[in-house]
Short mmCIF file of N, CA and C in Angstrom, two decimals:
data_model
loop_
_atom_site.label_atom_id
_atom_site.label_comp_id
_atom_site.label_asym_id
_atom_site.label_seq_id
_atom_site.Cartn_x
_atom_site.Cartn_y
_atom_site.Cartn_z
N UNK A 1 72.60 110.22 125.40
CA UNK A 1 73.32 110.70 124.24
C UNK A 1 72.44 110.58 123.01
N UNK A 2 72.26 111.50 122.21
CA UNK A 2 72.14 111.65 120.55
C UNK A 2 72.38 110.73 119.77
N UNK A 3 72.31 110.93 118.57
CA UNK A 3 72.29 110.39 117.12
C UNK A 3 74.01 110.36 117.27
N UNK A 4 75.00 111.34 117.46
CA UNK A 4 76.15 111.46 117.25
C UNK A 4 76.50 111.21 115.62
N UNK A 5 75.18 112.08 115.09
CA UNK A 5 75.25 112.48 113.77
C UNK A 5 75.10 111.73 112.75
N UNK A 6 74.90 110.14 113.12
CA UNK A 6 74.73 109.09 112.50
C UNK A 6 73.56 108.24 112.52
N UNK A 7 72.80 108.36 111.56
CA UNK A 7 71.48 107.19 112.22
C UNK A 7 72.28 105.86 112.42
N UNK A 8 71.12 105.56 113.47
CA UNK A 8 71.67 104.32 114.05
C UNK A 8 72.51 104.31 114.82
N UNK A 9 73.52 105.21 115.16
CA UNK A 9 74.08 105.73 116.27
C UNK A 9 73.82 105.99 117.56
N UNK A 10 74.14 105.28 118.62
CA UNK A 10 74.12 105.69 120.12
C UNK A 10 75.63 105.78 120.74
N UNK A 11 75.27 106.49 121.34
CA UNK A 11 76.56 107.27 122.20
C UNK A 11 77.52 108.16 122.22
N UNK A 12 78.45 108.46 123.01
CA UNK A 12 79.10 109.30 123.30
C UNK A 12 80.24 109.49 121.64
N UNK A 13 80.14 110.68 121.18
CA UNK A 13 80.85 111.03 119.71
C UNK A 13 82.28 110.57 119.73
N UNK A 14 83.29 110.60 121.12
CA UNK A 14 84.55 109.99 121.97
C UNK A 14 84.92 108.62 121.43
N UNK A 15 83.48 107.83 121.61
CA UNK A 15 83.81 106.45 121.31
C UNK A 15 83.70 105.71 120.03
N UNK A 16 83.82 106.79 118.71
CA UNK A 16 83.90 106.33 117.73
C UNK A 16 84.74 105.22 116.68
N UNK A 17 84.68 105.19 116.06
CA UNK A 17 86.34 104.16 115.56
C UNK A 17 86.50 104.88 114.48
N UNK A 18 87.91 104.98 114.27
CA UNK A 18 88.69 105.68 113.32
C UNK A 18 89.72 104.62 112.56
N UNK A 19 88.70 104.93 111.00
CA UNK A 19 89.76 104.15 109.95
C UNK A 19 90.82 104.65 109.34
N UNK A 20 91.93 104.31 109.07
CA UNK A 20 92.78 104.97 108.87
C UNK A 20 93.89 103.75 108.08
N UNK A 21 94.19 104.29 106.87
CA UNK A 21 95.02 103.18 105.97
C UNK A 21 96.80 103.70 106.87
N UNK A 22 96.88 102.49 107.08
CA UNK A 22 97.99 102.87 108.46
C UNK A 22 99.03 101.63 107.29
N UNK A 23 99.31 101.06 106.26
CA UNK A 23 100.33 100.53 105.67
C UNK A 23 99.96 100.77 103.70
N UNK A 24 100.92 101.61 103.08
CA UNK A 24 100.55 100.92 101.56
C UNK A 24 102.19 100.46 101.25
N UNK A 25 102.00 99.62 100.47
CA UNK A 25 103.47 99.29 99.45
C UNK A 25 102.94 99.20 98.17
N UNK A 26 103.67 99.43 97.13
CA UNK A 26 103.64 99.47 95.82
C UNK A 26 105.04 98.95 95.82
N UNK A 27 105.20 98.50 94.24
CA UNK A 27 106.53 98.38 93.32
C UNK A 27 106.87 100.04 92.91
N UNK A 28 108.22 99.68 93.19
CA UNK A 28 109.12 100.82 93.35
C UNK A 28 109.69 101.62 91.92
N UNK A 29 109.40 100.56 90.61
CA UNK A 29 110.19 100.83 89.71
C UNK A 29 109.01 99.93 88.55
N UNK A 30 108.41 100.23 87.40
CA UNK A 30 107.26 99.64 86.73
C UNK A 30 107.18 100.22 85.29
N UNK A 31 107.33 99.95 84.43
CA UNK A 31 106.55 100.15 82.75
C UNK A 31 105.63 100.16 82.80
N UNK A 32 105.76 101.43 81.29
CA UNK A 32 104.14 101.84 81.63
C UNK A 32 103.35 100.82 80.64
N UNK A 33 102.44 100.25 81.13
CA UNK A 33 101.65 99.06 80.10
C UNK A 33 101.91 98.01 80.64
N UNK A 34 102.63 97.53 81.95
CA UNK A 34 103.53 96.61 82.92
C UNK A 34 101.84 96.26 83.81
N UNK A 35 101.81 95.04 84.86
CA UNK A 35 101.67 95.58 85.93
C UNK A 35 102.22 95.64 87.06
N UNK A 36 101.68 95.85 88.33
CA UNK A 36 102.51 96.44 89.56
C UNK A 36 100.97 96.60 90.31
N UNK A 37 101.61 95.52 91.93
CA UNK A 37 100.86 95.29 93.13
C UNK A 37 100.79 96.29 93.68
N UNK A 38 100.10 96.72 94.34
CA UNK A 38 99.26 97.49 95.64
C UNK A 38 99.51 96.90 96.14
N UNK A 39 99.53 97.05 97.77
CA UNK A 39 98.89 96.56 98.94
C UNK A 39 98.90 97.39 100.33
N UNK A 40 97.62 97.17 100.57
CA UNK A 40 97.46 98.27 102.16
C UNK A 40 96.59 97.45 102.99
N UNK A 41 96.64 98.54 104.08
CA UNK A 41 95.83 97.95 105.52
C UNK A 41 95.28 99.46 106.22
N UNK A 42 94.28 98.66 106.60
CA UNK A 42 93.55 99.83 106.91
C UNK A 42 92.97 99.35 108.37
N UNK A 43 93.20 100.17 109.39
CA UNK A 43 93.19 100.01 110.98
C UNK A 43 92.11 100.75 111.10
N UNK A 44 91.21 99.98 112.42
CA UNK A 44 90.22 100.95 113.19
C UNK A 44 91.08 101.24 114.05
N UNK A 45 91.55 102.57 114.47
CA UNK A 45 92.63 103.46 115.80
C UNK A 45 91.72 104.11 117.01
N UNK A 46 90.12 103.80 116.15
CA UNK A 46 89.82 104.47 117.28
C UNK A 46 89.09 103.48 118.61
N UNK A 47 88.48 104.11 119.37
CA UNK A 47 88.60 103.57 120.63
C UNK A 47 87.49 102.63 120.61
N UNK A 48 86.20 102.72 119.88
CA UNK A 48 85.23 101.84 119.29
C UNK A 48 84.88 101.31 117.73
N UNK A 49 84.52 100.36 117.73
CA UNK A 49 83.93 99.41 116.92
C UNK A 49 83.44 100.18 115.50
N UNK A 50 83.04 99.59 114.27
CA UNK A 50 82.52 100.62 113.32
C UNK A 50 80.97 100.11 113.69
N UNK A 51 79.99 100.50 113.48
CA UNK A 51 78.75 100.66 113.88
C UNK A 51 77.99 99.61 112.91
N UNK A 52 77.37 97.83 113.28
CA UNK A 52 76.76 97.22 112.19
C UNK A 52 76.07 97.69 111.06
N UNK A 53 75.26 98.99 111.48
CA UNK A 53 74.58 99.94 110.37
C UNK A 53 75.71 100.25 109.25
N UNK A 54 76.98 100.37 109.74
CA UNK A 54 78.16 101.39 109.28
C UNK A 54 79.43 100.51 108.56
N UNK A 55 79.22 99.29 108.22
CA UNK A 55 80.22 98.14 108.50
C UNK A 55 80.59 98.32 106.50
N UNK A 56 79.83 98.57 106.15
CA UNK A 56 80.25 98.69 104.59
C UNK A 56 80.60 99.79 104.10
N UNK A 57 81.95 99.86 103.42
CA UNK A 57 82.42 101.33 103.04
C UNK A 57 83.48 100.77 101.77
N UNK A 58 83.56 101.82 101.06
CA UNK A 58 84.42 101.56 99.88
C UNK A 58 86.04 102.03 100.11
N UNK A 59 86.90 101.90 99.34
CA UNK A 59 88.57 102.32 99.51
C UNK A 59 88.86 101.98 97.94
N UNK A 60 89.58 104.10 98.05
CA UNK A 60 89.71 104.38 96.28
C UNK A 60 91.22 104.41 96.45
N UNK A 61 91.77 103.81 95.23
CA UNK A 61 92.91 103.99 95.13
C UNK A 61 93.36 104.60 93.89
N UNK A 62 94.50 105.98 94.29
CA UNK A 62 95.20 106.97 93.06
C UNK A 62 96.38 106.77 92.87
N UNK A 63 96.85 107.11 91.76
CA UNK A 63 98.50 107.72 90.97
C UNK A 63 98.25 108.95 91.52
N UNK A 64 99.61 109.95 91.98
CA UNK A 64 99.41 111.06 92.67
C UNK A 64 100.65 111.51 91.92
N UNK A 65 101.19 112.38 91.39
CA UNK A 65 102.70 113.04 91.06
C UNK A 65 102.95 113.80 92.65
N UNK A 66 102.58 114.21 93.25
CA UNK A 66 102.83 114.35 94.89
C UNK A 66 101.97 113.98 95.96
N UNK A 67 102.53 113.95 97.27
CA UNK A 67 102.27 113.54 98.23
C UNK A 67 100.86 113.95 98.80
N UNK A 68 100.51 114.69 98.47
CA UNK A 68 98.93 115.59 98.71
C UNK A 68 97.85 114.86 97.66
N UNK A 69 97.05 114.76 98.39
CA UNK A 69 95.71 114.44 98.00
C UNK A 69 94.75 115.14 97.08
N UNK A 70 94.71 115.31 95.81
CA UNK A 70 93.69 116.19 95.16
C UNK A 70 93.37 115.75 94.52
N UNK A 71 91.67 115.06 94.14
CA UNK A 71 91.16 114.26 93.05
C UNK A 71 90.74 114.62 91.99
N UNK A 72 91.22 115.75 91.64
CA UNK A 72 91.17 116.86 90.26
C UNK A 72 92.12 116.91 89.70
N UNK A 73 93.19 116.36 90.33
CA UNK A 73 94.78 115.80 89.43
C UNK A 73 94.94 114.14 89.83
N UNK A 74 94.81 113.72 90.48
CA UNK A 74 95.30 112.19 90.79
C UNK A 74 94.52 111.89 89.76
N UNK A 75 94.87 110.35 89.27
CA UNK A 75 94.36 109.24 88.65
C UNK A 75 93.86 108.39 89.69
N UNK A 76 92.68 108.40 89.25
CA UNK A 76 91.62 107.36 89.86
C UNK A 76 92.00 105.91 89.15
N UNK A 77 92.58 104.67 89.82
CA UNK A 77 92.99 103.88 89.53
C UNK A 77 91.85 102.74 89.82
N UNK A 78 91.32 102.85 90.80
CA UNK A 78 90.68 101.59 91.07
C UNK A 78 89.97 101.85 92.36
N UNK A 79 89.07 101.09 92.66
CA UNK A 79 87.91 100.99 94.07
C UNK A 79 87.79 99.39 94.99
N UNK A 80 87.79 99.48 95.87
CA UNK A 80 87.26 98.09 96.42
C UNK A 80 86.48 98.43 97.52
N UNK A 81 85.30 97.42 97.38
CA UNK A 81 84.36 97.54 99.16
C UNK A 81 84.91 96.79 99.98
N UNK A 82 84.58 97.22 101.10
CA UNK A 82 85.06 96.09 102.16
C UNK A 82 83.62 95.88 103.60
N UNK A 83 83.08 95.25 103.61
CA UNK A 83 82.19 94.96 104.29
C UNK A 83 82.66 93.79 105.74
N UNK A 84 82.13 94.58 106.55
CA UNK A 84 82.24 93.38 107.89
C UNK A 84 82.56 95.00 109.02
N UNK A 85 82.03 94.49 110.11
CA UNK A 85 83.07 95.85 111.24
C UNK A 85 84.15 95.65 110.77
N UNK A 86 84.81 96.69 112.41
CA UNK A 86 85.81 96.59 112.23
C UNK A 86 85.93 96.81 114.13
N UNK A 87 86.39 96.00 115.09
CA UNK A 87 86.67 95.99 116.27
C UNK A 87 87.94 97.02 116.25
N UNK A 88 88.23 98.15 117.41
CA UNK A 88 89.26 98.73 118.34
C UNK A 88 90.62 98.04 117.73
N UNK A 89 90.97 98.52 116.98
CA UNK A 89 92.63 97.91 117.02
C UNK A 89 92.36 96.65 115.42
N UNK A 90 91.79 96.64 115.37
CA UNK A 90 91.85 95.29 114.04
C UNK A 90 91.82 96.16 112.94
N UNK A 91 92.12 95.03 112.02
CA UNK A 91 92.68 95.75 110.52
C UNK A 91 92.33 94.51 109.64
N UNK A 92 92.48 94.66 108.71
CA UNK A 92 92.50 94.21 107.13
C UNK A 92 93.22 95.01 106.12
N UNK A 93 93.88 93.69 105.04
CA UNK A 93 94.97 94.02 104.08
C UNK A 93 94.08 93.46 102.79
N UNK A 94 94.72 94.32 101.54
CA UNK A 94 94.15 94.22 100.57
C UNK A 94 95.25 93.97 99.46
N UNK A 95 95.66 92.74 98.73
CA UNK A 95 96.38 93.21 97.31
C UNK A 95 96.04 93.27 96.49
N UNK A 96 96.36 94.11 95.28
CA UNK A 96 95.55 94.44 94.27
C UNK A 96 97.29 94.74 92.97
N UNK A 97 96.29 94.10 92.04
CA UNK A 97 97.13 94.39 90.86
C UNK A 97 96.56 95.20 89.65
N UNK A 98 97.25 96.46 89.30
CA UNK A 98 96.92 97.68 88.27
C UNK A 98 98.07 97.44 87.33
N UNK A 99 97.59 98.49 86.30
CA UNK A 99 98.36 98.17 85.06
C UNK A 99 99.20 99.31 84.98
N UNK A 100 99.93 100.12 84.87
CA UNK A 100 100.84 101.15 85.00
C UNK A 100 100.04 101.95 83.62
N UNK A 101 99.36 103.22 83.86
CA UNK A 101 98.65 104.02 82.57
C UNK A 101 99.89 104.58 81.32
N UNK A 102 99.71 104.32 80.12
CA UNK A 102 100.85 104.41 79.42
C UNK A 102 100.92 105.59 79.21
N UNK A 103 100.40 106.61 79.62
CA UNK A 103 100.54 108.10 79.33
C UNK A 103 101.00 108.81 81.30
N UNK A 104 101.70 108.00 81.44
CA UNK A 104 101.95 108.69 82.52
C UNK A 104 103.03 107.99 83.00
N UNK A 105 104.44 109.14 82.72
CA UNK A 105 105.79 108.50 83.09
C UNK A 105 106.69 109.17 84.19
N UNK A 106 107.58 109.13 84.76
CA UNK A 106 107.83 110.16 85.87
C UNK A 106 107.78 109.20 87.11
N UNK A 107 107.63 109.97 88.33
CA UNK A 107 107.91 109.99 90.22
C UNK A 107 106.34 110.16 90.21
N UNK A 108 105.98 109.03 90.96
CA UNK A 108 104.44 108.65 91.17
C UNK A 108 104.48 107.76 93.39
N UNK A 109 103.70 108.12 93.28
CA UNK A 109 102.93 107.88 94.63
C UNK A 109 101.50 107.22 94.35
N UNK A 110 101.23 105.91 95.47
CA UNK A 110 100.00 104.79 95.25
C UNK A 110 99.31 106.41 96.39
N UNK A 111 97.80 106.93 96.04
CA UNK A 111 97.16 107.31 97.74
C UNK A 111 96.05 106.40 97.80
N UNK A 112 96.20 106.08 98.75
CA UNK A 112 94.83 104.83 99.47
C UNK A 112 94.00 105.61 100.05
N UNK A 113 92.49 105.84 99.96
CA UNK A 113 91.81 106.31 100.85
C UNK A 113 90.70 105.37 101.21
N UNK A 114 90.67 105.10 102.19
CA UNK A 114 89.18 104.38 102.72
C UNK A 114 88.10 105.01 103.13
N UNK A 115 87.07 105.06 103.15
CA UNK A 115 85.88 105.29 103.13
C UNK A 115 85.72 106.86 103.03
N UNK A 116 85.85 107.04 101.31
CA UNK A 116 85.82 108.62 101.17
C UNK A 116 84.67 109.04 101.08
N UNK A 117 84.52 110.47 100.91
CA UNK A 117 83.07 111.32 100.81
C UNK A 117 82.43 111.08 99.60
N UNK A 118 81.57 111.54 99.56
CA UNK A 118 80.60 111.19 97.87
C UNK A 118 79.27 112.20 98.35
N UNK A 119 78.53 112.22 97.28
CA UNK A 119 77.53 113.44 97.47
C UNK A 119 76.55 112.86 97.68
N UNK A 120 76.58 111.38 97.96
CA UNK A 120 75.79 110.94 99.32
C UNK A 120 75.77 110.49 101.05
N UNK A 121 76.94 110.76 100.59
CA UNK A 121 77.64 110.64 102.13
C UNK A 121 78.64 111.85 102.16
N UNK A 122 78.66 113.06 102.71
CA UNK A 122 79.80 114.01 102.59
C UNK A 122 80.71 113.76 103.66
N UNK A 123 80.67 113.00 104.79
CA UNK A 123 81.83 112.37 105.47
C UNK A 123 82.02 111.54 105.19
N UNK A 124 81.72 109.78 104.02
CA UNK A 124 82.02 109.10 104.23
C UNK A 124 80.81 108.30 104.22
N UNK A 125 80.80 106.84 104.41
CA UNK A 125 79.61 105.86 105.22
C UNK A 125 80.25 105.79 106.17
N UNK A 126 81.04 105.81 107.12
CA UNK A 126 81.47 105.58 108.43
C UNK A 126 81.49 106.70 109.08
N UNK A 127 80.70 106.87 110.47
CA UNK A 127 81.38 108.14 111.03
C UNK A 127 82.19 108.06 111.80
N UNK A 128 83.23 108.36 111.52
CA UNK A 128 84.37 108.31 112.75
C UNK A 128 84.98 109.99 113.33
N UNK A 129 85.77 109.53 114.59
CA UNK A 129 86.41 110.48 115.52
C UNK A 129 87.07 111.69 114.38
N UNK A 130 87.67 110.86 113.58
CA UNK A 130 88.97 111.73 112.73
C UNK A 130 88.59 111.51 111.62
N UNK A 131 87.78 112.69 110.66
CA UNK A 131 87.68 112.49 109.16
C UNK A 131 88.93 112.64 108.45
N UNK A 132 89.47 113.15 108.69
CA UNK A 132 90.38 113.41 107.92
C UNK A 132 91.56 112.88 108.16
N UNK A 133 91.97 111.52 108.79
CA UNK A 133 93.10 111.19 108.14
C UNK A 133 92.90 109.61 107.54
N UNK A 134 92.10 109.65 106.27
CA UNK A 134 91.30 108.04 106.02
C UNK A 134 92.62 107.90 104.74
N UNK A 135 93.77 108.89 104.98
CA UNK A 135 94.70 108.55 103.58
C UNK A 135 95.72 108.11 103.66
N UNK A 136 96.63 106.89 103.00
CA UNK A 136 97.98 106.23 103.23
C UNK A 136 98.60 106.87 101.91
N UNK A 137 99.69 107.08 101.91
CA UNK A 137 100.52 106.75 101.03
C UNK A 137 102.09 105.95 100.24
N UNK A 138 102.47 105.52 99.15
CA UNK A 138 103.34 104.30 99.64
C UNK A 138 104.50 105.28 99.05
N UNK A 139 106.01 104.99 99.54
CA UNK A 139 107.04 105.11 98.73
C UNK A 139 106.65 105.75 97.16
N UNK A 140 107.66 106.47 97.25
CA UNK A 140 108.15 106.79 95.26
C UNK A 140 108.08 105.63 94.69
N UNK A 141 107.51 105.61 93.58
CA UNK A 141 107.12 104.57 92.37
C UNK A 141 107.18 105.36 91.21
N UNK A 142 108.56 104.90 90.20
CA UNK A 142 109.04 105.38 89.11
C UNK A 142 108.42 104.52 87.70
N UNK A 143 107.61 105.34 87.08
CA UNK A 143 106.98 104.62 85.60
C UNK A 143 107.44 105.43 84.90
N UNK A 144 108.29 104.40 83.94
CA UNK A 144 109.20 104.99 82.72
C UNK A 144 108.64 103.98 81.50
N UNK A 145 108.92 104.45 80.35
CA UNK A 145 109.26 103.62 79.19
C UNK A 145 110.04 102.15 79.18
N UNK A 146 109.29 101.08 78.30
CA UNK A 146 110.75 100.50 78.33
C UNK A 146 111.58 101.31 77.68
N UNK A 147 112.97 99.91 77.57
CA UNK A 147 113.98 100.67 77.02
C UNK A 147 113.72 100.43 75.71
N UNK A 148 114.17 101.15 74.90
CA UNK A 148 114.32 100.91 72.94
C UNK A 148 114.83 99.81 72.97
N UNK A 149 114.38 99.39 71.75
CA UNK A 149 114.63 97.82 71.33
C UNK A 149 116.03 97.86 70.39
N UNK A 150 117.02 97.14 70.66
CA UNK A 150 118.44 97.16 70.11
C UNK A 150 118.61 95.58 69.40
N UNK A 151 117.95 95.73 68.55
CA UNK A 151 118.03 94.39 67.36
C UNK A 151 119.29 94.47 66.63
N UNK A 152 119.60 92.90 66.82
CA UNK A 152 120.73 92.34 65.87
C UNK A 152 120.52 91.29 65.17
N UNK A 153 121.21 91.38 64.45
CA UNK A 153 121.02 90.23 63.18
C UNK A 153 122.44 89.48 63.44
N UNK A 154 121.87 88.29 63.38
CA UNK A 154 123.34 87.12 63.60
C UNK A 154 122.75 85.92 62.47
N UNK A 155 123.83 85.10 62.15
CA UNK A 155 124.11 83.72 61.69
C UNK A 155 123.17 84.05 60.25
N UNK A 156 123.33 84.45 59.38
CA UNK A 156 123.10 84.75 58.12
C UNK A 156 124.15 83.82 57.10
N UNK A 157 122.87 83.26 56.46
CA UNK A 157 122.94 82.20 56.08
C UNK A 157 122.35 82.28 54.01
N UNK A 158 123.35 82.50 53.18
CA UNK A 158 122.93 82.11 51.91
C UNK A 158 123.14 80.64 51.18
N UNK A 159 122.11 80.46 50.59
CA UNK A 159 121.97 79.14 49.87
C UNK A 159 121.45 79.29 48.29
N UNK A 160 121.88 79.01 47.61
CA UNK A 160 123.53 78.39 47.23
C UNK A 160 124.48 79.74 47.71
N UNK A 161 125.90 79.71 48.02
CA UNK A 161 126.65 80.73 48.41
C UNK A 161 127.34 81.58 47.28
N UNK A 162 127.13 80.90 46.21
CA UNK A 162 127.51 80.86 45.14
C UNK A 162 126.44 81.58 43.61
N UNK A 163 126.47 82.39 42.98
CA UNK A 163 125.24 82.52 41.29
C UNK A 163 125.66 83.51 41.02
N UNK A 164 124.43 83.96 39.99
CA UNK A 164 124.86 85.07 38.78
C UNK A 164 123.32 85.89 38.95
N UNK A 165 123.42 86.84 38.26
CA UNK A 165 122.51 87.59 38.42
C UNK A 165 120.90 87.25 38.03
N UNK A 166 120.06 87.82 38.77
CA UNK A 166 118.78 86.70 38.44
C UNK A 166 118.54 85.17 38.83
N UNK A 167 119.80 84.81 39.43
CA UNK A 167 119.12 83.33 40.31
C UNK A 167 118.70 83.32 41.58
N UNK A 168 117.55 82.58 41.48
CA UNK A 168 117.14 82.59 43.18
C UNK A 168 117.70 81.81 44.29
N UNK A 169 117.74 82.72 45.83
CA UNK A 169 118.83 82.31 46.38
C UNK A 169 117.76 82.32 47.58
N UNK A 170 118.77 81.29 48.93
CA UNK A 170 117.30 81.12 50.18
C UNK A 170 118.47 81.90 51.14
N UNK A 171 117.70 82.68 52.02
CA UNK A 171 118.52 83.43 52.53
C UNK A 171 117.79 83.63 54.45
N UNK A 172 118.61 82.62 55.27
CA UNK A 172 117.84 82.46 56.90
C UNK A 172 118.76 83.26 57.61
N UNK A 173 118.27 83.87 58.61
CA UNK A 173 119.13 85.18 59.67
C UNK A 173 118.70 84.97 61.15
N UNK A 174 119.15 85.14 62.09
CA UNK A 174 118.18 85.41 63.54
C UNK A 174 118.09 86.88 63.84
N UNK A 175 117.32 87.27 64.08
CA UNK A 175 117.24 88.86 64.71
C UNK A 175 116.73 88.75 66.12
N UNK A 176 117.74 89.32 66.77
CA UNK A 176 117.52 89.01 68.66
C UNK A 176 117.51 90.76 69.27
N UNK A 177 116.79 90.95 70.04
CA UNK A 177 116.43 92.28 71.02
C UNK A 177 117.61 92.23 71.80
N UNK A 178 118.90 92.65 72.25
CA UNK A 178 119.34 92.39 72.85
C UNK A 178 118.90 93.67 74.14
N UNK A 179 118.07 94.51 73.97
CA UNK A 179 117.89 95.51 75.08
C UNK A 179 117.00 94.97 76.30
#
């Protein structure tokens, strides 16, 4: 057998390993200027090992307004490497905490991708069986405004309670947010 398109590669193209972000969760409900956890896992599914040459790869994480993948509208939120193989069936989890972007309010989706393309790698640093399914995505995640601030004034307090015009008077209040 060949290169199987990868230096450093031997064998059959069959026995590749395939990464694949197989769990994300996010917070469901977040302000914008708040933050709010990530967390995913990302499985080798395929039938071999990732290749020691091949063991380091990055995982980008987006804001998406839908379920589809396009990095010409998503928000690029954040990156992490992850270095080490990855054996047939094993995985690794990642949590991560982002800040909710204050210009962006609405029905939002976390997309996880692990080891994406770049215009030095156009598959990836990993070669695996299945390019194309290296993407998770979590539940609807709603970023709104807070709410308006609903101030009251209580326990107002004059001292002396009593004068005439032109005397000075001390005057203490509480003002509480009740929103």
């Amino acid at each position: 057998f060949g290169d199987a398109h990868a230096p450093g590669h031997v064998g059959n193209p069959a026995d590749l390993d395939d990464l694949q972000v197989t769990s994300v969760t996010a917070s469901d409900h977040v302000q914008v200027n708040k933050p709010f956890t990530v967390n995913y896992t990302v499985t080798n599914t395929g039938p071999g090992a990732t290749p020691p040459n091949q063991s380091t790869w990055d995982t980008y994480v987006y804001l998406s307004e839908d379920t589809l993948f396009d990095p010409s509208r998503d928000r690029f939120i954040g990156t992490f490497s992850h270095a080490g193989a990855l054996a047939p069936g094993a995985s690794f989890t990642k949590s991560a905490t982002f800040t909710a972007p204050s210009d962006m309010v609405g029905t939002f989706y976390v997309l996880v991708k692990t080891d994406p393309e770049s215009f030095t790698a156009p598959v990836g640093k990993v070669l695996e069986t299945n390019e194309k399914n290296n993407i998770g995505l979590s539940a609807a995640m709603i970023i709104d405004q807070p709410p308006p601030s609903d101030l009251q004034v209580a326990n107002i307090q004059f001292v002396p309670t009593a004068g005439k015009v032109g005397d000075t008077i001390s005057v203490t209040y509480t003002v509480t947010n009740v929103s």
